[in-house]
GROMACS .gro file of C-alpha atoms in nm:
model
  388
    1UNK     CA    1   2.246  -1.456   1.724
    2UNK     CA    2   2.004  -1.382   2.006
    3UNK     CA    3   1.770  -1.658   2.122
    4UNK     CA    4   1.497  -1.396   2.096
    5UNK     CA    5   1.555  -1.330   1.726
    6UNK     CA    6   1.214  -1.309   1.558
    7UNK     CA    7   1.325  -1.225   1.204
    8UNK     CA    8   1.196  -1.551   1.057
    9UNK     CA    9   0.859  -1.508   1.223
   10UNK     CA   10   0.844  -1.146   1.105
   11UNK     CA   11   0.929  -1.249   0.751
   12UNK     CA   12   0.653  -1.509   0.773
   13UNK     CA   13   0.396  -1.237   0.846
   14UNK     CA   14   0.527  -1.025   0.559
   15UNK     CA   15   0.519  -1.329   0.332
   16UNK     CA   16   0.155  -1.388   0.424
   17UNK     CA   17   0.061  -1.036   0.313
   18UNK     CA   18   0.268  -1.079  -0.006
   19UNK     CA   19   0.079  -1.400  -0.086
   20UNK     CA   20  -0.254  -1.225  -0.025
   21UNK     CA   21  -0.169  -0.946  -0.269
   22UNK     CA   22  -0.037  -1.187  -0.531
   23UNK     CA   23  -0.345  -1.409  -0.506
   24UNK     CA   24  -0.583  -1.114  -0.528
   25UNK     CA   25  -0.394  -0.976  -0.830
   26UNK     CA   26  -0.415  -1.321  -0.988
   27UNK     CA   27  -0.787  -1.360  -0.930
   28UNK     CA   28  -0.999  -1.423  -1.237
   29UNK     CA   29  -1.313  -1.322  -1.047
   30UNK     CA   30  -1.367  -0.948  -1.016
   31UNK     CA   31  -1.630  -0.998  -0.743
   32UNK     CA   32  -1.390  -1.159  -0.498
   33UNK     CA   33  -1.295  -1.012  -0.158
   34UNK     CA   34  -0.999  -1.107   0.058
   35UNK     CA   35  -0.946  -1.096   0.434
   36UNK     CA   36  -0.643  -1.160   0.656
   37UNK     CA   37  -0.623  -1.326   0.997
   38UNK     CA   38  -0.992  -1.322   1.082
   39UNK     CA   39  -1.121  -1.648   0.933
   40UNK     CA   40  -0.780  -1.796   0.852
   41UNK     CA   41  -0.437  -1.669   0.749
   42UNK     CA   42  -0.605  -1.563   0.425
   43UNK     CA   43  -0.968  -1.609   0.326
   44UNK     CA   44  -1.160  -1.539   0.005
   45UNK     CA   45  -1.520  -1.422   0.017
   46UNK     CA   46  -1.821  -1.344  -0.196
   47UNK     CA   47  -2.049  -1.305   0.101
   48UNK     CA   48  -2.015  -1.316   0.476
   49UNK     CA   49  -1.858  -1.661   0.502
   50UNK     CA   50  -1.539  -1.758   0.318
   51UNK     CA   51  -1.550  -1.989   0.021
   52UNK     CA   52  -1.174  -2.047   0.041
   53UNK     CA   53  -0.953  -2.057   0.351
   54UNK     CA   54  -0.576  -2.062   0.321
   55UNK     CA   55  -0.298  -2.140   0.565
   56UNK     CA   56   0.039  -1.993   0.465
   57UNK     CA   57   0.353  -2.180   0.572
   58UNK     CA   58   0.682  -2.002   0.506
   59UNK     CA   59   1.017  -2.174   0.564
   60UNK     CA   60   1.353  -2.005   0.514
   61UNK     CA   61   1.521  -2.335   0.426
   62UNK     CA   62   1.423  -2.628   0.205
   63UNK     CA   63   1.213  -2.900   0.359
   64UNK     CA   64   0.927  -3.143   0.313
   65UNK     CA   65   0.574  -3.185   0.440
   66UNK     CA   66   0.567  -3.535   0.582
   67UNK     CA   67   0.298  -3.746   0.746
   68UNK     CA   68   0.383  -3.603   1.088
   69UNK     CA   69   0.471  -3.247   0.990
   70UNK     CA   70   0.364  -2.984   1.240
   71UNK     CA   71   0.250  -2.762   0.950
   72UNK     CA   72  -0.005  -3.020   0.841
   73UNK     CA   73  -0.144  -3.123   1.178
   74UNK     CA   74  -0.154  -2.769   1.316
   75UNK     CA   75  -0.352  -2.667   1.007
   76UNK     CA   76  -0.593  -2.960   1.037
   77UNK     CA   77  -0.654  -2.867   1.402
   78UNK     CA   78  -0.724  -2.503   1.305
   79UNK     CA   79  -0.971  -2.606   1.036
   80UNK     CA   80  -1.149  -2.852   1.266
   81UNK     CA   81  -1.189  -2.573   1.522
   82UNK     CA   82  -1.337  -2.343   1.257
   83UNK     CA   83  -1.579  -2.610   1.136
   84UNK     CA   84  -1.699  -2.681   1.489
   85UNK     CA   85  -1.781  -2.311   1.528
   86UNK     CA   86  -1.941  -2.287   1.183
   87UNK     CA   87  -2.048  -2.626   1.040
   88UNK     CA   88  -2.159  -2.456   0.714
   89UNK     CA   89  -1.793  -2.421   0.619
   90UNK     CA   90  -1.779  -2.791   0.549
   91UNK     CA   91  -2.045  -2.756   0.279
   92UNK     CA   92  -1.936  -2.433   0.113
   93UNK     CA   93  -1.562  -2.389   0.168
   94UNK     CA   94  -1.239  -2.519   0.020
   95UNK     CA   95  -0.928  -2.539   0.236
   96UNK     CA   96  -0.578  -2.476   0.107
   97UNK     CA   97  -0.222  -2.497   0.241
   98UNK     CA   98   0.034  -2.272   0.073
   99UNK     CA   99   0.387  -2.376   0.159
  100UNK     CA  100   0.742  -2.309   0.044
  101UNK     CA  101   0.822  -2.674   0.125
  102UNK     CA  102   0.783  -2.974  -0.102
  103UNK     CA  103   0.555  -3.272  -0.040
  104UNK     CA  104   0.729  -3.589   0.076
  105UNK     CA  105   0.716  -3.868  -0.181
  106UNK     CA  106   0.482  -4.159  -0.110
  107UNK     CA  107   0.331  -3.975   0.185
  108UNK     CA  108  -0.033  -3.943   0.289
  109UNK     CA  109   0.010  -3.572   0.213
  110UNK     CA  110   0.085  -3.662  -0.149
  111UNK     CA  111  -0.224  -3.882  -0.161
  112UNK     CA  112  -0.438  -3.595  -0.029
  113UNK     CA  113  -0.288  -3.360  -0.284
  114UNK     CA  114  -0.330  -3.593  -0.581
  115UNK     CA  115  -0.639  -3.782  -0.459
  116UNK     CA  116  -0.463  -4.104  -0.567
  117UNK     CA  117  -0.621  -4.311  -0.291
  118UNK     CA  118  -0.977  -4.344  -0.171
  119UNK     CA  119  -1.098  -4.107   0.100
  120UNK     CA  120  -1.159  -4.404   0.329
  121UNK     CA  121  -0.803  -4.522   0.283
  122UNK     CA  122  -0.658  -4.174   0.340
  123UNK     CA  123  -0.870  -4.133   0.652
  124UNK     CA  124  -0.766  -4.473   0.787
  125UNK     CA  125  -0.397  -4.391   0.740
  126UNK     CA  126  -0.439  -4.052   0.908
  127UNK     CA  127  -0.606  -4.219   1.206
  128UNK     CA  128  -0.310  -4.457   1.237
  129UNK     CA  129  -0.063  -4.165   1.220
  130UNK     CA  130  -0.261  -3.974   1.485
  131UNK     CA  131  -0.284  -4.276   1.717
  132UNK     CA  132   0.088  -4.346   1.688
  133UNK     CA  133   0.160  -3.978   1.736
  134UNK     CA  134  -0.041  -3.968   2.058
  135UNK     CA  135   0.135  -4.271   2.197
  136UNK     CA  136   0.476  -4.119   2.126
  137UNK     CA  137   0.397  -3.792   2.306
  138UNK     CA  138   0.564  -3.740   2.641
  139UNK     CA  139   0.256  -3.578   2.792
  140UNK     CA  140  -0.115  -3.570   2.718
  141UNK     CA  141  -0.101  -3.196   2.784
  142UNK     CA  142   0.142  -3.131   2.500
  143UNK     CA  143   0.029  -2.932   2.199
  144UNK     CA  144   0.114  -3.221   1.964
  145UNK     CA  145  -0.095  -3.464   2.169
  146UNK     CA  146  -0.392  -3.227   2.164
  147UNK     CA  147  -0.372  -3.190   1.786
  148UNK     CA  148  -0.384  -3.562   1.728
  149UNK     CA  149  -0.651  -3.606   1.992
  150UNK     CA  150  -0.868  -3.335   1.840
  151UNK     CA  151  -0.851  -3.511   1.505
  152UNK     CA  152  -0.940  -3.851   1.649
  153UNK     CA  153  -1.240  -3.712   1.839
  154UNK     CA  154  -1.411  -3.570   1.531
  155UNK     CA  155  -1.672  -3.777   1.349
  156UNK     CA  156  -1.515  -3.961   1.053
  157UNK     CA  157  -1.766  -3.816   0.807
  158UNK     CA  158  -1.654  -3.462   0.897
  159UNK     CA  159  -1.287  -3.549   0.851
  160UNK     CA  160  -1.355  -3.725   0.520
  161UNK     CA  161  -1.547  -3.426   0.391
  162UNK     CA  162  -1.264  -3.197   0.501
  163UNK     CA  163  -1.006  -3.415   0.325
  164UNK     CA  164  -1.204  -3.390   0.002
  165UNK     CA  165  -1.195  -3.010   0.029
  166UNK     CA  166  -0.819  -2.978   0.089
  167UNK     CA  167  -0.576  -2.846  -0.172
  168UNK     CA  168  -0.201  -2.816  -0.110
  169UNK     CA  169   0.019  -2.576  -0.307
  170UNK     CA  170   0.382  -2.683  -0.245
  171UNK     CA  171   0.700  -2.512  -0.365
  172UNK     CA  172   0.525  -2.177  -0.351
  173UNK     CA  173   0.751  -1.883  -0.447
  174UNK     CA  174   0.969  -1.746  -0.168
  175UNK     CA  175   0.938  -1.380  -0.057
  176UNK     CA  176   1.182  -1.253  -0.320
  177UNK     CA  177   1.024  -1.454  -0.600
  178UNK     CA  178   0.669  -1.359  -0.508
  179UNK     CA  179   0.768  -0.992  -0.508
  180UNK     CA  180   0.900  -1.042  -0.860
  181UNK     CA  181   0.573  -1.206  -0.962
  182UNK     CA  182   0.373  -0.912  -0.823
  183UNK     CA  183   0.606  -0.674  -1.007
  184UNK     CA  184   0.559  -0.866  -1.334
  185UNK     CA  185   0.180  -0.861  -1.305
  186UNK     CA  186   0.185  -0.483  -1.266
  187UNK     CA  187   0.372  -0.447  -1.593
  188UNK     CA  188   0.040  -0.502  -1.766
  189UNK     CA  189  -0.091  -0.179  -1.612
  190UNK     CA  190   0.191   0.068  -1.671
  191UNK     CA  191   0.500   0.158  -1.868
  192UNK     CA  192   0.856   0.041  -1.822
  193UNK     CA  193   0.953   0.387  -1.700
  194UNK     CA  194   0.698   0.399  -1.418
  195UNK     CA  195   0.661   0.031  -1.317
  196UNK     CA  196   0.890   0.063  -1.013
  197UNK     CA  197   0.697   0.364  -0.885
  198UNK     CA  198   0.362   0.188  -0.935
  199UNK     CA  199   0.497  -0.119  -0.755
  200UNK     CA  200   0.634   0.080  -0.460
  201UNK     CA  201   0.316   0.283  -0.417
  202UNK     CA  202   0.088  -0.016  -0.447
  203UNK     CA  203   0.286  -0.199  -0.178
  204UNK     CA  204   0.258   0.106   0.047
  205UNK     CA  205  -0.118   0.111  -0.004
  206UNK     CA  206  -0.143  -0.264   0.048
  207UNK     CA  207   0.046  -0.262   0.378
  208UNK     CA  208  -0.180   0.018   0.502
  209UNK     CA  209  -0.478  -0.203   0.417
  210UNK     CA  210  -0.313  -0.492   0.605
  211UNK     CA  211  -0.273  -0.274   0.914
  212UNK     CA  212  -0.640  -0.179   0.882
  213UNK     CA  213  -0.736  -0.548   0.862
  214UNK     CA  214  -0.528  -0.645   1.162
  215UNK     CA  215  -0.634  -0.347   1.373
  216UNK     CA  216  -1.008  -0.394   1.324
  217UNK     CA  217  -1.217  -0.611   1.554
  218UNK     CA  218  -1.461  -0.676   1.272
  219UNK     CA  219  -1.340  -0.841   0.948
  220UNK     CA  220  -1.215  -0.595   0.687
  221UNK     CA  221  -1.255  -0.720   0.333
  222UNK     CA  222  -1.043  -0.589   0.047
  223UNK     CA  223  -1.203  -0.638  -0.291
  224UNK     CA  224  -1.044  -0.707  -0.627
  225UNK     CA  225  -1.228  -0.400  -0.754
  226UNK     CA  226  -1.074  -0.185  -0.478
  227UNK     CA  227  -0.729  -0.314  -0.571
  228UNK     CA  228  -0.793  -0.244  -0.939
  229UNK     CA  229  -0.913   0.110  -0.861
  230UNK     CA  230  -0.600   0.180  -0.660
  231UNK     CA  231  -0.379   0.064  -0.945
  232UNK     CA  232  -0.577   0.284  -1.185
  233UNK     CA  233  -0.543   0.581  -0.949
  234UNK     CA  234  -0.168   0.535  -0.926
  235UNK     CA  235  -0.116   0.488  -1.299
  236UNK     CA  236  -0.343   0.779  -1.390
  237UNK     CA  237  -0.124   1.012  -1.184
  238UNK     CA  238   0.178   0.891  -1.378
  239UNK     CA  239   0.042   0.968  -1.724
  240UNK     CA  240   0.225   1.219  -1.939
  241UNK     CA  241  -0.042   1.482  -1.867
  242UNK     CA  242  -0.050   1.434  -1.489
  243UNK     CA  243   0.170   1.389  -1.181
  244UNK     CA  244   0.116   1.232  -0.839
  245UNK     CA  245   0.088   1.416  -0.511
  246UNK     CA  246   0.249   1.165  -0.280
  247UNK     CA  247   0.505   1.349  -0.072
  248UNK     CA  248   0.529   1.221   0.286
  249UNK     CA  249   0.528   1.425   0.607
  250UNK     CA  250   0.887   1.317   0.667
  251UNK     CA  251   0.995   1.448   0.328
  252UNK     CA  252   0.818   1.779   0.397
  253UNK     CA  253   0.990   1.803   0.735
  254UNK     CA  254   1.330   1.760   0.566
  255UNK     CA  255   1.259   2.059   0.341
  256UNK     CA  256   1.129   2.257   0.637
  257UNK     CA  257   1.453   2.202   0.829
  258UNK     CA  258   1.679   2.285   0.537
  259UNK     CA  259   1.515   2.588   0.375
  260UNK     CA  260   1.565   2.953   0.468
  261UNK     CA  261   1.228   3.129   0.430
  262UNK     CA  262   1.318   3.470   0.572
  263UNK     CA  263   1.269   3.645   0.239
  264UNK     CA  264   0.926   3.491   0.185
  265UNK     CA  265   0.821   3.587   0.536
  266UNK     CA  266   0.935   3.946   0.478
  267UNK     CA  267   0.753   3.957   0.144
  268UNK     CA  268   0.429   3.870   0.320
  269UNK     CA  269   0.484   4.099   0.616
  270UNK     CA  270   0.535   4.409   0.402
  271UNK     CA  271   0.182   4.365   0.265
  272UNK     CA  272   0.054   4.333   0.622
  273UNK     CA  273  -0.020   3.962   0.606
  274UNK     CA  274  -0.144   3.808   0.929
  275UNK     CA  275   0.031   3.508   1.079
  276UNK     CA  276  -0.232   3.262   0.952
  277UNK     CA  277  -0.162   3.364   0.592
  278UNK     CA  278   0.212   3.341   0.648
  279UNK     CA  279   0.173   2.994   0.797
  280UNK     CA  280  -0.033   2.878   0.500
  281UNK     CA  281   0.219   3.019   0.255
  282UNK     CA  282   0.505   2.843   0.433
  283UNK     CA  283   0.311   2.515   0.442
  284UNK     CA  284   0.244   2.533   0.069
  285UNK     CA  285   0.606   2.624   0.004
  286UNK     CA  286   0.748   2.329   0.203
  287UNK     CA  287   0.508   2.076   0.052
  288UNK     CA  288   0.567   2.205  -0.301
  289UNK     CA  289   0.943   2.188  -0.288
  290UNK     CA  290   0.940   1.848  -0.121
  291UNK     CA  291   0.711   1.723  -0.398
  292UNK     CA  292   0.910   1.884  -0.677
  293UNK     CA  293   1.228   1.726  -0.539
  294UNK     CA  294   1.059   1.387  -0.527
  295UNK     CA  295   0.940   1.418  -0.887
  296UNK     CA  296   1.295   1.497  -0.992
  297UNK     CA  297   1.442   1.207  -0.792
  298UNK     CA  298   1.195   0.965  -0.949
  299UNK     CA  299   1.252   1.107  -1.298
  300UNK     CA  300   0.885   1.195  -1.335
  301UNK     CA  301   0.986   1.545  -1.442
  302UNK     CA  302   1.306   1.691  -1.583
  303UNK     CA  303   1.486   2.001  -1.454
  304UNK     CA  304   1.396   2.164  -1.785
  305UNK     CA  305   1.024   2.106  -1.728
  306UNK     CA  306   1.049   2.259  -1.380
  307UNK     CA  307   1.235   2.559  -1.521
  308UNK     CA  308   0.975   2.606  -1.795
  309UNK     CA  309   0.697   2.585  -1.536
  310UNK     CA  310   0.861   2.853  -1.322
  311UNK     CA  311   0.899   3.074  -1.627
  312UNK     CA  312   0.527   3.042  -1.699
  313UNK     CA  313   0.451   3.143  -1.341
  314UNK     CA  314   0.686   3.440  -1.367
  315UNK     CA  315   0.513   3.551  -1.686
  316UNK     CA  316   0.174   3.530  -1.512
  317UNK     CA  317   0.307   3.720  -1.212
  318UNK     CA  318   0.449   3.989  -1.441
  319UNK     CA  319   0.110   4.034  -1.609
  320UNK     CA  320  -0.077   4.056  -1.279
  321UNK     CA  321   0.188   4.283  -1.125
  322UNK     CA  322   0.160   4.529  -1.413
  323UNK     CA  323  -0.221   4.519  -1.403
  324UNK     CA  324  -0.254   4.567  -1.027
  325UNK     CA  325   0.014   4.838  -1.003
  326UNK     CA  326  -0.095   5.031  -1.311
  327UNK     CA  327  -0.242   5.311  -1.100
  328UNK     CA  328   0.053   5.326  -0.860
  329UNK     CA  329   0.270   5.636  -0.906
  330UNK     CA  330   0.487   5.874  -0.701
  331UNK     CA  331   0.176   6.012  -0.533
  332UNK     CA  332   0.051   5.674  -0.416
  333UNK     CA  333   0.064   5.603  -0.044
  334UNK     CA  334   0.212   5.292   0.112
  335UNK     CA  335  -0.142   5.180   0.192
  336UNK     CA  336  -0.220   5.199  -0.181
  337UNK     CA  337   0.084   4.984  -0.252
  338UNK     CA  338  -0.002   4.735   0.021
  339UNK     CA  339  -0.352   4.707  -0.122
  340UNK     CA  340  -0.208   4.641  -0.470
  341UNK     CA  341   0.030   4.381  -0.327
  342UNK     CA  342  -0.256   4.199  -0.156
  343UNK     CA  343  -0.451   4.192  -0.481
  344UNK     CA  344  -0.153   4.044  -0.665
  345UNK     CA  345  -0.100   3.780  -0.398
  346UNK     CA  346  -0.469   3.685  -0.378
  347UNK     CA  347  -0.507   3.667  -0.755
  348UNK     CA  348  -0.211   3.435  -0.800
  349UNK     CA  349  -0.298   3.211  -0.504
  350UNK     CA  350  -0.649   3.157  -0.643
  351UNK     CA  351  -0.545   3.090  -1.002
  352UNK     CA  352  -0.527   2.749  -1.161
  353UNK     CA  353  -0.175   2.716  -1.301
  354UNK     CA  354  -0.119   2.340  -1.343
  355UNK     CA  355   0.225   2.207  -1.416
  356UNK     CA  356   0.059   1.960  -1.655
  357UNK     CA  357  -0.274   1.959  -1.833
  358UNK     CA  358  -0.467   1.725  -1.602
  359UNK     CA  359  -0.288   1.815  -1.281
  360UNK     CA  360  -0.546   1.960  -1.042
  361UNK     CA  361  -0.369   2.035  -0.714
  362UNK     CA  362  -0.325   2.412  -0.665
  363UNK     CA  363  -0.075   2.362  -0.384
  364UNK     CA  364   0.211   2.327  -0.633
  365UNK     CA  365   0.141   2.656  -0.811
  366UNK     CA  366   0.088   2.839  -0.481
  367UNK     CA  367   0.404   2.694  -0.331
  368UNK     CA  368   0.600   2.765  -0.649
  369UNK     CA  369   0.489   3.131  -0.650
  370UNK     CA  370   0.599   3.155  -0.288
  371UNK     CA  371   0.928   2.989  -0.375
  372UNK     CA  372   0.992   3.247  -0.646
  373UNK     CA  373   0.907   3.519  -0.394
  374UNK     CA  374   1.156   3.366  -0.150
  375UNK     CA  375   1.421   3.399  -0.422
  376UNK     CA  376   1.317   3.762  -0.483
  377UNK     CA  377   1.238   3.669  -0.845
  378UNK     CA  378   0.886   3.800  -0.791
  379UNK     CA  379   0.715   4.000  -0.518
  380UNK     CA  380   0.383   4.137  -0.398
  381UNK     CA  381   0.450   4.491  -0.281
  382UNK     CA  382   0.532   4.727  -0.573
  383UNK     CA  383   0.854   4.825  -0.395
  384UNK     CA  384   0.938   4.475  -0.270
  385UNK     CA  385   1.302   4.480  -0.387
  386UNK     CA  386   1.376   4.799  -0.194
  387UNK     CA  387   1.177   4.698   0.117
  388UNK     CA  388   1.335   4.355   0.166
   0.00000   0.00000   0.00000
């Protein structure tokens, strides 16, 4: 394995975002907001300043937090730095360590967690650990030395107040387990048939929010209410009377590369369509068939439902075709026929023909009409079968 392998570090960042989502989903306070990497690894807010700061410590193998653990002293140093910048944190904020490790038995860490000793006693023992740690460092410029030194140079009252505000959550679920916990929480919002889709789409939304948080100079807060709305949006699209529009650009590009649209193009050209109209028709066609394929793959629709939908569209086309060509006869000119074809096309593109009752996106009906035209099942010009 390469010395430059960063997979564990990368998994740690992913784990941090997983923890943030799980904690926000688990919140019992609908007014809470969450932020990543601005105030701490994770911070919870009800106003500008955080009321809870969390450090997330992921380890791929089993281990313990001991009196000299880097995880503990690095975290203490980070919190001291934050308090020195904003002393109000000490009055209004709780501090938490989330770790996949266990707490060493009979350690000062255990005493902090369980508050089994007095604050004065805990502080005194931490001072001894820090002093011994400094003396064992090879250099006073080492990171470890500076952590201990930073602790020892802070007023005891500040450290004691910090200790009283610390909570440690050991044995926290690993990345696989926490994903399962997120999945299980979402079961309350949706059906067994759609839970995997809801889970996948929520994670996609969440990681986009994480990128937004990390890319912004100013703190970006994600609220519990925003999370709840997103879950509601996803589940509402998966009801029996609706469907989601969630096809990706990559999926559309795959359809674009694989489909032959010569017939559709000819259908539009014989009614004198300009290139802009042709481009729009092709765009609707590609998006529609990418989306229909995705619905089928995810078992959100059946082939029978798609077939029935196409039959409804054919019936509507047949009605409009007969209406708009009623006055066309052997004496009609090609211009008359082109005019009728344009009326048919315009009428069908502007109609609302939803695949399900509460489905509102017209792209699917437009693209489906164009798909049927590409198969020569329907057409716009009265003589389309002869002309193409």
